[in-house]
JSON list of C-alpha atoms in Angstrom, two decimals:
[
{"chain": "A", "resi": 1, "resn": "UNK", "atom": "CA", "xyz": [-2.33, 21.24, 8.75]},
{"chain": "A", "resi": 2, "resn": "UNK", "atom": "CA", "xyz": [0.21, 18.47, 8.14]},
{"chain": "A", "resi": 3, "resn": "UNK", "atom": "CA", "xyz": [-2.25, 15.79, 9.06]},
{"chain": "A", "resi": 4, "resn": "UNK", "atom": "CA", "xyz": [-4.83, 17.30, 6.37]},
{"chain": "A", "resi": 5, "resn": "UNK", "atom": "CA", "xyz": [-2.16, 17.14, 3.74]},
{"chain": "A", "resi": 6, "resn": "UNK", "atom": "CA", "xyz": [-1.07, 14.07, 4.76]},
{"chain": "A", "resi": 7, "resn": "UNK", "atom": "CA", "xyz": [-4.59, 12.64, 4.28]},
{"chain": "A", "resi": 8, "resn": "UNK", "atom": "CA", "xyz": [-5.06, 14.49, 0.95]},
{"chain": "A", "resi": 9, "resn": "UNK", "atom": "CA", "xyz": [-1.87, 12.68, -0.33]},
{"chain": "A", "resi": 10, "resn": "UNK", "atom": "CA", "xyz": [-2.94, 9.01, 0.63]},
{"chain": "A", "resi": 11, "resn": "UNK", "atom": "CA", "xyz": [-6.71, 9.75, -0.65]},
{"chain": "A", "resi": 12, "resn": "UNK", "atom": "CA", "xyz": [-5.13, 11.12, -4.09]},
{"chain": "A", "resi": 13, "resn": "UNK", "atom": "CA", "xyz": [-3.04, 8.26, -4.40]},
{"chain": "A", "resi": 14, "resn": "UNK", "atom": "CA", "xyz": [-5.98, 5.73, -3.41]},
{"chain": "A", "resi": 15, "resn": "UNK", "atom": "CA", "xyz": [-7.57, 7.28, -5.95]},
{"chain": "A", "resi": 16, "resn": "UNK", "atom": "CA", "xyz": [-5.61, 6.35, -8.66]},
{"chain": "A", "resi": 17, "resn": "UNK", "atom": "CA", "xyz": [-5.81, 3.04, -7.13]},
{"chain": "A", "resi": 18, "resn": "UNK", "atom": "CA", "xyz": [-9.17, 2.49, -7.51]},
{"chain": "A", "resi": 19, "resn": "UNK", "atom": "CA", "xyz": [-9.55, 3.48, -10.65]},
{"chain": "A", "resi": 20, "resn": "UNK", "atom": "CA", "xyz": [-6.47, 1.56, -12.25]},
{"chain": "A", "resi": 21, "resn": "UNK", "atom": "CA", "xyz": [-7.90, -1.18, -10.76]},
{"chain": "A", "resi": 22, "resn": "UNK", "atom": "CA", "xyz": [-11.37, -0.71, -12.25]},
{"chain": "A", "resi": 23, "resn": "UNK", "atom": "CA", "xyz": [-10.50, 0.22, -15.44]},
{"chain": "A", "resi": 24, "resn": "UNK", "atom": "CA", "xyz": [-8.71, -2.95, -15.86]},
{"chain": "A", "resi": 25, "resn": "UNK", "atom": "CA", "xyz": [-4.94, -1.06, -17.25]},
{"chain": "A", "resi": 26, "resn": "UNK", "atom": "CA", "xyz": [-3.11, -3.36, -15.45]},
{"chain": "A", "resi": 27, "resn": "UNK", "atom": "CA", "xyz": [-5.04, -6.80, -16.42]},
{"chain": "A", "resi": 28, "resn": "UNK", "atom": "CA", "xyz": [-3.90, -9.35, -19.10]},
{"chain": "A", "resi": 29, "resn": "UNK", "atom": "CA", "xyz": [-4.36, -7.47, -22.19]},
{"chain": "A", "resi": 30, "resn": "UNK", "atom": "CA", "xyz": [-4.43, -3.98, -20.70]},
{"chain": "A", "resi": 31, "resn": "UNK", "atom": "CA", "xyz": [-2.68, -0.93, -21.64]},
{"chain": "A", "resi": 32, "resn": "UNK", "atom": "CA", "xyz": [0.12, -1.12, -18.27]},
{"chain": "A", "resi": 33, "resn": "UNK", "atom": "CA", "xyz": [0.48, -5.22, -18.45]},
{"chain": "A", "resi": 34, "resn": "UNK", "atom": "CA", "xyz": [1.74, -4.93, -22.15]},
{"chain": "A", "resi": 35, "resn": "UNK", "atom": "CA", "xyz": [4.35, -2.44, -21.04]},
{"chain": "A", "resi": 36, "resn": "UNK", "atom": "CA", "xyz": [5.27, -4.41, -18.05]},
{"chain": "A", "resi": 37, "resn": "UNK", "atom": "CA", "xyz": [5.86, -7.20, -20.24]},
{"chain": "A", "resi": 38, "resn": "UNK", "atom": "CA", "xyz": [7.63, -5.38, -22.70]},
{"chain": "A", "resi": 39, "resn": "UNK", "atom": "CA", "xyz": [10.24, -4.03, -20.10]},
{"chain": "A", "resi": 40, "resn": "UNK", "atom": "CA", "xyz": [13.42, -5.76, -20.23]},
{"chain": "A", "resi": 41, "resn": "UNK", "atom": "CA", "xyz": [13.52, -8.20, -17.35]},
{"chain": "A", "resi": 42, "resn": "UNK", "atom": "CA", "xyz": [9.86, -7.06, -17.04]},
{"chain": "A", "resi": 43, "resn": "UNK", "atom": "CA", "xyz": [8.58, -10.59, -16.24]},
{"chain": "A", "resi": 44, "resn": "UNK", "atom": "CA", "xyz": [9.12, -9.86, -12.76]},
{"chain": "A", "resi": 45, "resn": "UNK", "atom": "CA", "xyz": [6.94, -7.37, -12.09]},
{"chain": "A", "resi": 46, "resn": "UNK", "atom": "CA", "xyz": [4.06, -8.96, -13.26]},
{"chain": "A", "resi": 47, "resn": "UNK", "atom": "CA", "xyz": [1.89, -9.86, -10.29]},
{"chain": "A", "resi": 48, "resn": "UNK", "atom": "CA", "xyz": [2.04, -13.51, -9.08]},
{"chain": "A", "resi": 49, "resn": "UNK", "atom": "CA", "xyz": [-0.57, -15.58, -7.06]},
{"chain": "A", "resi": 50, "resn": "UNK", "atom": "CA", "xyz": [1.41, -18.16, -6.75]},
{"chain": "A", "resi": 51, "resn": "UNK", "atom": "CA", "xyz": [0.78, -18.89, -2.69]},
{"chain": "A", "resi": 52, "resn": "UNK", "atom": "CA", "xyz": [-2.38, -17.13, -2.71]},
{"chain": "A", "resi": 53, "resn": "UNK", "atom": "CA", "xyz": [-5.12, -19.55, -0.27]},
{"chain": "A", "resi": 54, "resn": "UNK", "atom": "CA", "xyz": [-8.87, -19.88, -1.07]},
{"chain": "A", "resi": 55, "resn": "UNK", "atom": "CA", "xyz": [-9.87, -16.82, -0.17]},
{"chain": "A", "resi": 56, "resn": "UNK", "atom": "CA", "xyz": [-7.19, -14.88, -2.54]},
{"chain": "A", "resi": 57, "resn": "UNK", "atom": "CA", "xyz": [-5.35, -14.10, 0.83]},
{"chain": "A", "resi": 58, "resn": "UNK", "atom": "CA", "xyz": [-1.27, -14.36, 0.78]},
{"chain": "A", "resi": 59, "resn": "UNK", "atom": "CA", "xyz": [0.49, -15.20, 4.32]},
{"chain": "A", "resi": 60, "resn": "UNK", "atom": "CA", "xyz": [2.23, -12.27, 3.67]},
{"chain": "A", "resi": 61, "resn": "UNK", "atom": "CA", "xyz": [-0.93, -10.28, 4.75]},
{"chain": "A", "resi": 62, "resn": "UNK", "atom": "CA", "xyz": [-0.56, -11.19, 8.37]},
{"chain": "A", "resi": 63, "resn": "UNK", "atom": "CA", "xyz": [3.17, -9.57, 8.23]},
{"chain": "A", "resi": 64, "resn": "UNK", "atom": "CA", "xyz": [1.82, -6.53, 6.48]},
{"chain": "A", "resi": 65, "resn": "UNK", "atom": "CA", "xyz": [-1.34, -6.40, 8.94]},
{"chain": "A", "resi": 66, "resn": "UNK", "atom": "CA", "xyz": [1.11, -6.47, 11.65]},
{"chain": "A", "resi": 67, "resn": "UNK", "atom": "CA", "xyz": [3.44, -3.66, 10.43]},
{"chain": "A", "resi": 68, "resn": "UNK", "atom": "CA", "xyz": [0.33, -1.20, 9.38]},
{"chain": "A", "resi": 69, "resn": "UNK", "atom": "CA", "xyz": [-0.63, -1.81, 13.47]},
{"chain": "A", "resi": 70, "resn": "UNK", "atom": "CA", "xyz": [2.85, -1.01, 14.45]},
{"chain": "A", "resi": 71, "resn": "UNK", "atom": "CA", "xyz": [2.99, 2.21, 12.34]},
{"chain": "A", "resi": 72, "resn": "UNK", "atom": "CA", "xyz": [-0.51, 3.09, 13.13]},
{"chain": "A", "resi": 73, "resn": "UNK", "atom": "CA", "xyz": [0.73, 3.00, 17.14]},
{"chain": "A", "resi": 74, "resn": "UNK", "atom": "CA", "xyz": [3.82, 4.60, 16.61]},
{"chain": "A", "resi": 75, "resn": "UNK", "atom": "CA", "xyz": [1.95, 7.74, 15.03]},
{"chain": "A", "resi": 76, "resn": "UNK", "atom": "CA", "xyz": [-0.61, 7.64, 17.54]},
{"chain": "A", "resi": 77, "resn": "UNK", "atom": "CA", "xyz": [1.88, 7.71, 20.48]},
{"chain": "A", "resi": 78, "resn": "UNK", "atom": "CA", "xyz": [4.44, 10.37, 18.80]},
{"chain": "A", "resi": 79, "resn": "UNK", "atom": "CA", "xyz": [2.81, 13.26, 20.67]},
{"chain": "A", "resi": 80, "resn": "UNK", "atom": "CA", "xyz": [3.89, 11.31, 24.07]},
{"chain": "A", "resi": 81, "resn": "UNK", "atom": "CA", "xyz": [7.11, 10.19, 23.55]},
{"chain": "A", "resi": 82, "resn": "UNK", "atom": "CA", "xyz": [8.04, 13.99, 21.85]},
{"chain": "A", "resi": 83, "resn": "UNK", "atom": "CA", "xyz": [6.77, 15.20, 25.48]},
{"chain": "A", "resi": 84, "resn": "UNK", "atom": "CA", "xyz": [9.14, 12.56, 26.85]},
{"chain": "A", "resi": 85, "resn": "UNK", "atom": "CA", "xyz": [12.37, 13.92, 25.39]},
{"chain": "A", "resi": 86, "resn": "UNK", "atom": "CA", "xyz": [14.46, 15.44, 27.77]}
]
């Protein structure tokens, strides 16, 4: 049951994902970017692309590649080391 709700969470939240993404809200000139902008030190939390290569891919997506692996193994193997608790 857990894993169901579990799943239902991330899909609802990829959900809102999508669509933010699609309906442009957090663009230049959409509704979330003027708030962000607006927020008092808000300039930070605008995204940056600063060290993005030629394919729009950051560095830092080999580190977070690596950590989603991790996390996907450690889930995978809880059943096994729960059975190897003494």
């Amino acid at each position: 049951f857990t894993s169901l709700l579990g799943f239902g969470a991330v899909m609802y939240t990829a959900m809102f994902i999508v669509v933010r993404a699609l309906d442009g809200s957090y663009a230049p000139g959409g509704t979330f970017h003027a708030v962000l902008e607006a927020a008092e030190g808000g300039a930070h939390l605008l995204p940056k692309f600063d060290m993005a290569t030629t394919w729009g891919v950051s560095p830092k997506a080999f580190v977070l590649a690596s950590n989603l692996g991790l996390a996907y193994i450690a889930h995978y193997n809880a059943p096994r080391y729960y059975t190897e608790l003494e």
